Coordinates of C-alpha atoms in Angstrom, one line a residue:
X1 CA 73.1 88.9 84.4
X2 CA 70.4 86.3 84.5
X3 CA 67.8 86.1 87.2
X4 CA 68.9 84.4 90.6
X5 CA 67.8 81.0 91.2
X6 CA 66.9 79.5 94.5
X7 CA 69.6 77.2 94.2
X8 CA 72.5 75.7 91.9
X9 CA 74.0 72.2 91.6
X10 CA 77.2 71.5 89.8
X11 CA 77.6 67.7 89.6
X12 CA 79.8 64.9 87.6
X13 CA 83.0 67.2 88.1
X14 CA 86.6 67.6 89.7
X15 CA 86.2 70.2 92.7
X16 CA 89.3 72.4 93.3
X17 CA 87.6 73.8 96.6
X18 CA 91.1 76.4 97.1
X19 CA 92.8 73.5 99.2
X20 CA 92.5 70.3 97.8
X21 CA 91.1 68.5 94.7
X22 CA 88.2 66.3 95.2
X23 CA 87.6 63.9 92.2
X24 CA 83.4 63.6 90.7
X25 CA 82.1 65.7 93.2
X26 CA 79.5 68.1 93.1
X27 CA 78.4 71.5 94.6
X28 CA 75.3 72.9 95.9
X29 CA 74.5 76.7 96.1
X30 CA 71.9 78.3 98.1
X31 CA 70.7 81.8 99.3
X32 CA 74.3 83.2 97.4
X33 CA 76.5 80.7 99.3
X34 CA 77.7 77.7 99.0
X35 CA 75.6 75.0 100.5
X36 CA 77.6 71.4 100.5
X37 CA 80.1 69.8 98.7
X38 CA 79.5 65.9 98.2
X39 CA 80.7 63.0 96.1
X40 CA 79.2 61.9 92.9
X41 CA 77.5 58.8 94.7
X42 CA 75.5 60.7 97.3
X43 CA 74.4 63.4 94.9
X44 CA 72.9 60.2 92.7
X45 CA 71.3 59.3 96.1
X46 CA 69.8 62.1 96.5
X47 CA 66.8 63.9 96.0
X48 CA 66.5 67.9 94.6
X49 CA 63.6 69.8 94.7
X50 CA 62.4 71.8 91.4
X51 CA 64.0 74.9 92.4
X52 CA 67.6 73.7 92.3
X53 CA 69.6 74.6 88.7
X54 CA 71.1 71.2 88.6
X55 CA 73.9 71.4 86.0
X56 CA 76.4 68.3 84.6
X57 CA 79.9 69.9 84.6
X58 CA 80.4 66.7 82.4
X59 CA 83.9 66.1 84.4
X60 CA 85.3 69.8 83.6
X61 CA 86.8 71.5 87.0
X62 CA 84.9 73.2 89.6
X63 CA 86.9 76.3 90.6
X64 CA 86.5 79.3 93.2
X65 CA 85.7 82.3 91.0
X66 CA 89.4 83.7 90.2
X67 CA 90.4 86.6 92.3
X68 CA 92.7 89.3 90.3
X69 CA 93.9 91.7 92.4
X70 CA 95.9 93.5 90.2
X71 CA 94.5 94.6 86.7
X72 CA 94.4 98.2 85.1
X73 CA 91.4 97.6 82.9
X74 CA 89.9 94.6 80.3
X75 CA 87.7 94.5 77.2
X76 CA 88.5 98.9 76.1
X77 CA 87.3 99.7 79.3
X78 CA 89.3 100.8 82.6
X79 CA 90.0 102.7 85.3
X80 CA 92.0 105.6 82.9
X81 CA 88.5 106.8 82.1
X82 CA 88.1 107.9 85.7
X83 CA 84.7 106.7 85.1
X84 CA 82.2 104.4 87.4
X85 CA 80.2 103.1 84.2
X86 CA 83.8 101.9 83.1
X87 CA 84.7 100.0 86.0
X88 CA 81.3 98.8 85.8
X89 CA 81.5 97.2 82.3
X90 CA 84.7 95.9 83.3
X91 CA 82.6 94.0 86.3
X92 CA 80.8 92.7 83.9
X93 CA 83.3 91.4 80.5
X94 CA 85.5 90.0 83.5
X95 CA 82.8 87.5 85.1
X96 CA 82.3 86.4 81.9
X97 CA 85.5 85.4 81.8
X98 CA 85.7 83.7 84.6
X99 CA 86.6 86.4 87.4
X100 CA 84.2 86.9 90.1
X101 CA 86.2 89.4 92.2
X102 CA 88.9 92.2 91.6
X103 CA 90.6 94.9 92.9
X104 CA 90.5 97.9 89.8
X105 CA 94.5 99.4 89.8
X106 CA 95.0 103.0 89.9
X107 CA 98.1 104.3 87.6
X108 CA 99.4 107.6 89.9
X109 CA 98.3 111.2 88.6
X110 CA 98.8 114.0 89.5
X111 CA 97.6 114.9 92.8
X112 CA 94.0 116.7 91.9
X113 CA 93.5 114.1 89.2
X114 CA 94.1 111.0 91.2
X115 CA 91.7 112.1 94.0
X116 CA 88.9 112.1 91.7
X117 CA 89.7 109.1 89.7
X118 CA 89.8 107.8 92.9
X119 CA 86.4 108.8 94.2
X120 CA 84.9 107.7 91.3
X121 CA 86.3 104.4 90.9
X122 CA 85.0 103.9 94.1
X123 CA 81.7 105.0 93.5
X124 CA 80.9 101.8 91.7
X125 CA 81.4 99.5 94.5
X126 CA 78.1 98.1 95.0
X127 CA 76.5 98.6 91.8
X128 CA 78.5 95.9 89.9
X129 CA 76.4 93.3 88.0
X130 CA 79.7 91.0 87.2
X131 CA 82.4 90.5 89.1
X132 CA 82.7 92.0 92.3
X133 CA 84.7 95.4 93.2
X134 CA 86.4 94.9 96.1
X135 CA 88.3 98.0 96.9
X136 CA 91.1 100.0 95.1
X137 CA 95.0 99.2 94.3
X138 CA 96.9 102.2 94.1
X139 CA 100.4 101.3 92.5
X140 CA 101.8 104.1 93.5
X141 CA 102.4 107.3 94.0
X142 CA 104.7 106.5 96.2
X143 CA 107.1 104.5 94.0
X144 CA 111.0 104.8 93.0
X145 CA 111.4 107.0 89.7
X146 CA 113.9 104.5 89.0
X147 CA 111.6 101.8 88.2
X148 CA 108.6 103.3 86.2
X149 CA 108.0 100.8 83.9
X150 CA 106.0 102.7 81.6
X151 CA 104.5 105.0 84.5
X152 CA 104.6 108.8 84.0
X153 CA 107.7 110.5 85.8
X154 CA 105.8 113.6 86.8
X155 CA 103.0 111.6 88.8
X156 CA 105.5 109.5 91.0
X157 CA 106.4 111.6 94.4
X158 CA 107.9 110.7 98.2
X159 CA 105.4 109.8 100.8
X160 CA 103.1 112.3 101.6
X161 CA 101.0 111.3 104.6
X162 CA 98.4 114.5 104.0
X163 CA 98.1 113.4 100.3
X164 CA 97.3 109.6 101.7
X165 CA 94.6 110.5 104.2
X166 CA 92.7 112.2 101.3
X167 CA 93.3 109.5 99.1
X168 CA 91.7 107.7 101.6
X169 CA 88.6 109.6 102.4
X170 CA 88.1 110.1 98.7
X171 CA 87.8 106.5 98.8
X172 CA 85.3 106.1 100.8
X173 CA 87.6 103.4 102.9
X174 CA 87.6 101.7 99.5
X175 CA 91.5 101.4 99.3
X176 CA 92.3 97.8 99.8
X177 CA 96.0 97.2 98.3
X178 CA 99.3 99.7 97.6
X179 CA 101.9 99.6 95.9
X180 CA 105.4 101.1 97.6
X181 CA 108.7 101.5 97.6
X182 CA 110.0 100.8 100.7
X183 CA 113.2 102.9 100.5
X184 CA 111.7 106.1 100.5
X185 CA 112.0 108.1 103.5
X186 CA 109.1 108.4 105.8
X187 CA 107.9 104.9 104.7
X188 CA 107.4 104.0 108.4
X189 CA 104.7 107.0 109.0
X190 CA 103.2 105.3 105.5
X191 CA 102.9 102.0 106.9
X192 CA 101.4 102.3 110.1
X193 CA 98.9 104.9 108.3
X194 CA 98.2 101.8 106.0
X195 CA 97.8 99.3 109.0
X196 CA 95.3 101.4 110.8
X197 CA 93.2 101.3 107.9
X198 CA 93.7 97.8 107.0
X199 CA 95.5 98.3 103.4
X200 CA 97.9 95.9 101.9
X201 CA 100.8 97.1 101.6
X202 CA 103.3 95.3 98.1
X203 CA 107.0 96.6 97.7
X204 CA 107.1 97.0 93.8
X205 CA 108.1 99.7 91.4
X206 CA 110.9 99.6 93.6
X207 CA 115.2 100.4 93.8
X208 CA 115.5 98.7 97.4
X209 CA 118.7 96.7 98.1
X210 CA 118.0 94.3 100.7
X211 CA 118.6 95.9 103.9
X212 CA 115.8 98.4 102.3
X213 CA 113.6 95.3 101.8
X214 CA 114.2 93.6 105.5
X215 CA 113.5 96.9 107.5
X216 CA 110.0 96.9 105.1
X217 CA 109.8 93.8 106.4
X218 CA 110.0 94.6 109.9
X219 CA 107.0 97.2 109.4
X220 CA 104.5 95.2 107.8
X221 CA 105.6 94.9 104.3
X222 CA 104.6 91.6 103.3
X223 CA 103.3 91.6 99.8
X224 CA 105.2 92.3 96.8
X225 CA 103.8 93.8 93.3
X226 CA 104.6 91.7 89.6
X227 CA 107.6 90.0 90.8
X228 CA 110.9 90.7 89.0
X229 CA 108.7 93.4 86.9
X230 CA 109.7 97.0 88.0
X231 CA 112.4 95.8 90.9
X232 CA 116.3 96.2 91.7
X233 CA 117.3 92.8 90.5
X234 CA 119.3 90.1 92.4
X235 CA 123.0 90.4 92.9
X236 CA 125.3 87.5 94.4
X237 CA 126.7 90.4 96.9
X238 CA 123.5 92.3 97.6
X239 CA 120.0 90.2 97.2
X240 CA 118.1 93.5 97.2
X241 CA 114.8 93.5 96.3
X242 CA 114.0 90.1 94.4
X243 CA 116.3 87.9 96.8
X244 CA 114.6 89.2 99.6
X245 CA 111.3 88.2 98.5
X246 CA 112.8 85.0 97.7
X247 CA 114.7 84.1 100.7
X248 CA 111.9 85.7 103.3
X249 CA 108.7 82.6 103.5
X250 CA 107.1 85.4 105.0
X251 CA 106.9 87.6 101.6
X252 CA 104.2 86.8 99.1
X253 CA 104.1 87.7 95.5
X254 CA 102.6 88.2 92.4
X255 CA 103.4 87.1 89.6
X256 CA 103.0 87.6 85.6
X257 CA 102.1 84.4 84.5
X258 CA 102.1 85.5 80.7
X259 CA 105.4 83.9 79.6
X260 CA 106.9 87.1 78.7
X261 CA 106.9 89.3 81.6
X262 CA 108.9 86.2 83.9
X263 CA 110.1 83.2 82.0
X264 CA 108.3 79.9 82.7
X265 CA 111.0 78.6 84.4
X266 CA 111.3 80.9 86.9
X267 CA 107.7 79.7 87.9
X268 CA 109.5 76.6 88.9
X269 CA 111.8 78.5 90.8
X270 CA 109.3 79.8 92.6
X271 CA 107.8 76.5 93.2
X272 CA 110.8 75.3 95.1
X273 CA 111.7 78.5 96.8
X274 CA 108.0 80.4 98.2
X275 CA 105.4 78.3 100.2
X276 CA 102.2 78.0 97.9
X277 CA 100.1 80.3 99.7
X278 CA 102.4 82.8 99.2
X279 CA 102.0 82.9 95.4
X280 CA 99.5 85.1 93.6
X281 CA 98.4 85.0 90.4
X282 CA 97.7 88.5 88.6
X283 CA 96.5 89.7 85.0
X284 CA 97.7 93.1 85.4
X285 CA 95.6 93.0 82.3
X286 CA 95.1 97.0 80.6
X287 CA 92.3 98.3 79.2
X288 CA 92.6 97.2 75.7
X289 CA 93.0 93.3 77.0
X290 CA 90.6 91.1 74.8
X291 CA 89.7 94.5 73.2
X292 CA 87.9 93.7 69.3
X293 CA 89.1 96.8 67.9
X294 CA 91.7 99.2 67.5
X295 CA 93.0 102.0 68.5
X296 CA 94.6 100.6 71.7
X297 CA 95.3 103.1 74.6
X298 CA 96.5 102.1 77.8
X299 CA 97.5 104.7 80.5
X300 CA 96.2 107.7 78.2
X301 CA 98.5 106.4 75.2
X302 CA 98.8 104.8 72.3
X303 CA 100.1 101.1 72.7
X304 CA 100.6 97.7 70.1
X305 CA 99.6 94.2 71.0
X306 CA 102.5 91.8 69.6
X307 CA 103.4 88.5 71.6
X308 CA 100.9 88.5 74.0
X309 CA 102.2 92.0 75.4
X310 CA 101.1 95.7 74.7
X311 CA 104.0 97.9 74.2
X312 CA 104.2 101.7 74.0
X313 CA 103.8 103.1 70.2
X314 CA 106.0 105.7 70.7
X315 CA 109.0 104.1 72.4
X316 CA 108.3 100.2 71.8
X317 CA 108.6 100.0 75.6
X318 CA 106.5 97.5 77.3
X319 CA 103.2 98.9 78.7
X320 CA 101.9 95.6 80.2
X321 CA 100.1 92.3 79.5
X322 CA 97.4 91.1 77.9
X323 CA 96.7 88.0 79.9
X324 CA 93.3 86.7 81.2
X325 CA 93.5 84.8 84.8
X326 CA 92.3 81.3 82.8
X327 CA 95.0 82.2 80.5
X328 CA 97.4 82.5 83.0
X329 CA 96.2 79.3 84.7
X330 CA 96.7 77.8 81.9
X331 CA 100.8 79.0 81.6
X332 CA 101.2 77.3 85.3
X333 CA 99.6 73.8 84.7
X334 CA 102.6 74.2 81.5
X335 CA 104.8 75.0 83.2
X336 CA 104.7 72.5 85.9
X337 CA 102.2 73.3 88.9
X338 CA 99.5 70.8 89.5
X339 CA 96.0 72.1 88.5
X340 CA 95.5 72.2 92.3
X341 CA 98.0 75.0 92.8
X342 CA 97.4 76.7 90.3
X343 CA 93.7 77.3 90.8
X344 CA 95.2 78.5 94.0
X345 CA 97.2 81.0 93.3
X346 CA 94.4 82.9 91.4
X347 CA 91.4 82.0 94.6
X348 CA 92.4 81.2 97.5
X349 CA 96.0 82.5 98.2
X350 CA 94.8 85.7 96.8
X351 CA 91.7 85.8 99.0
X352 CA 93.7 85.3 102.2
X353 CA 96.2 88.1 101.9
X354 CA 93.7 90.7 101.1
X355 CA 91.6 89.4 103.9
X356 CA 88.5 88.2 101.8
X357 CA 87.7 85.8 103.9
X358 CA 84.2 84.9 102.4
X359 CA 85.4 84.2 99.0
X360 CA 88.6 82.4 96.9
X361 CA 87.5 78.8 98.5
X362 CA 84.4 76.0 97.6
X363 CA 83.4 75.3 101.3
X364 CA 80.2 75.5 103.2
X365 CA 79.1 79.4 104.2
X366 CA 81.3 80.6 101.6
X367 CA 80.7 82.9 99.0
X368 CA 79.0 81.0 96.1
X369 CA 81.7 82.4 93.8
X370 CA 82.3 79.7 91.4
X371 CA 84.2 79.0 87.9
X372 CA 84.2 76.2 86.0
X373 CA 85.6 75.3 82.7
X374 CA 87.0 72.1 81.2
X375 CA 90.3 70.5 80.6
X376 CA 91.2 73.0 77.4
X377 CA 90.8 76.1 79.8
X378 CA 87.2 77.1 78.4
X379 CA 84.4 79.2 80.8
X380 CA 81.7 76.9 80.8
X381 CA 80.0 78.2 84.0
X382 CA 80.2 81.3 86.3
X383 CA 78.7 81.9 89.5
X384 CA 78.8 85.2 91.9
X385 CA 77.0 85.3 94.8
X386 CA 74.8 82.5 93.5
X387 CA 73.9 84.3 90.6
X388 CA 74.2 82.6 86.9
X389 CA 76.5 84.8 84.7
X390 CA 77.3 81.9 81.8

């Protein structure tokens, strides 16, 4: 990371602020947050001292830094090495890339192995020199082992409330987001657990039928992990779990934005059927994502990249995505959202649900978490916390 400046302008560009778009604007930083936001005219009107980085954006877009809340590991690095210096290269490939925040995803292990993957991951937090490490995502232990995916039979179990308080204190209070199933029996106990510690709770890796989904409702259920990835699918005489995140406004998603995992046109389903807020963008990126050389290994095994997707070497079963969050940007605007809502989905709407509330949005006191790049998708500039990483 370079050295911290007093202060940063971005001028002569379009300002997605998380809300709205505001056409040849510019942005001040100062003291790691974001100082103003003003039109092209007054910044010409105005007067800069010598200690403000003023930078021409030369009319590319001026983003909050994306948020990925969801991602196993990037760049041959990941949280599979049960390693803090992992995690901590990851924070630093990923603001390169345009990611300023993230939430590192935990696989399930077995019991022993996951507590101390887990208090090491969260060891890192507050050493990053990238993006920042906001807290853990467990996707799982507590999942259906009838919608794996690719995860190991043998680490999946049902709820175990003395298991979760360690996982917990092994955390250090790090656990931000969890991934559940909300059929399982003693869910309830699980949730308010969750609640009281302010954890996120997403129904995915999941069997539900829709009267599962609605009484996870009811608790606090709210989120929902890789949307039609991992899931009881919709039927016309039981919605279960995929109608019930489409028919509920009060569910949010995520969603796969690689054009393999969900068709494009689905995205324009969900358009039309979810509020935009409710619509998260997510890598859920493994470890050998952007990775220059082989072998690949994700989740302790051997996996192939073909069509944008890594899939299991042994079985040819898919393992997971290879997408970037620009990348996956990118796939929306094609597919049909407006720029605007798309830079959403990957700042702001993200931000909110996990309760950032200092980050994911270009407005006064805010985080000075910024991205830009131009109108072919390329980095050009990345800010956290003030700080010049490209």
């Amino acid at each position: 990371m370079n050295a911290s400046v007093d202060s940063v302008c971005f001028y002569n560009g379009t300002v997605f602020n998380g809300y709205a778009a505001l056409e040849r604007c510019a942005v001040l930083t100062e003291d790691g947050l974001v100082s103003d936001v003003f039109s092209q005219k007054r910044f010409e009107q105005r007067k800069f001292g010598d200690s403000v980085n003023l930078i021409d954006v030369k009319g590319a877009c001026i983003a909050p830094g994306f948020i990925d809340t969801h991602i196993h590991g990037y760049g041959g690095y990941g949280t599979e090495d049960a390693k803090a210096d992992s995690i901590l290269e990851m924070s630093k490939l990923l603001a390169k890339n345009g990611v300023t925040a993230f939430n590192p995803t935990l696989y399930p292990d077995k019991p022993e192995e996951m507590l101390k993957t887990v208090k090491e991951v969260s060891s890192a937090i507050g050493r990053e020199k990238g993006a920042r490490i906001m807290g853990l995502h467990l996707e799982g232990p507590f999942i259906s082992p009838s919608r794996l995916g690719v995860q190991k039979p043998e680490t999946v179990q049902p709820v175990n409330i003395e298991l979760m308080e360690q996982l917990w204190e092994a955390s250090s209070g790090h656990i931000v987001n969890m991934t559940v199933a909300p059929e399982l029996k003693h869910m309830r106990e699980l949730v308010l657990f969750c609640t009281k510690k302010g954890i996120v709770l997403q129904a995915g890796h999941t069997n539900a039928e829709y009267g599962n989904m609605l009484e996870g409702i009811q608790i606090g259920i709210l989120h929902s992990t890789h949307l039609f990835n991992a899931m009881r699918r919709l039927d016309h005489r039981n919605p279960n779990a995929v109608g019930a995140i489409l028919i509920h406004p009060e569910m949010s998603c995520e969603i796969i934005a690689d054009g393999f995992h969900v068709h494009p046109d689905l995205y324009k389903l969900l358009l039309r059927n979810k509020s935009i807020d409710k619509i998260v963008l997510i890598s859920d990126g493994l470890k050998p994502t952007e990775q220059k050389e082989e072998p690949f290994c994700a989740n302790n095994e051997e996996v192939v990249f073909k069509n944008g997707v890594f899939y299991r070497k042994s079985d040819d079963v898919i393992a997971g995505s290879g997408l970037t969050m620009i990348r996956g940007i990118k796939n929306l605007v094609e597919a049909g959202f407006s720029m605007e809502d798309a830079v959403r989905t990957a700042s702001s709407n993200p931000a909110q649900i996990m309760r950032y509330y200092n980050q994911g949005a270009i407005i006064p006191g805010r985080f000075a978490d910024i991205t830009v790049f131009d109108k072919d998708f390329n980095i050009k500039h990345v800010l956290v916390g003030g700080k010049i990483i490209v």
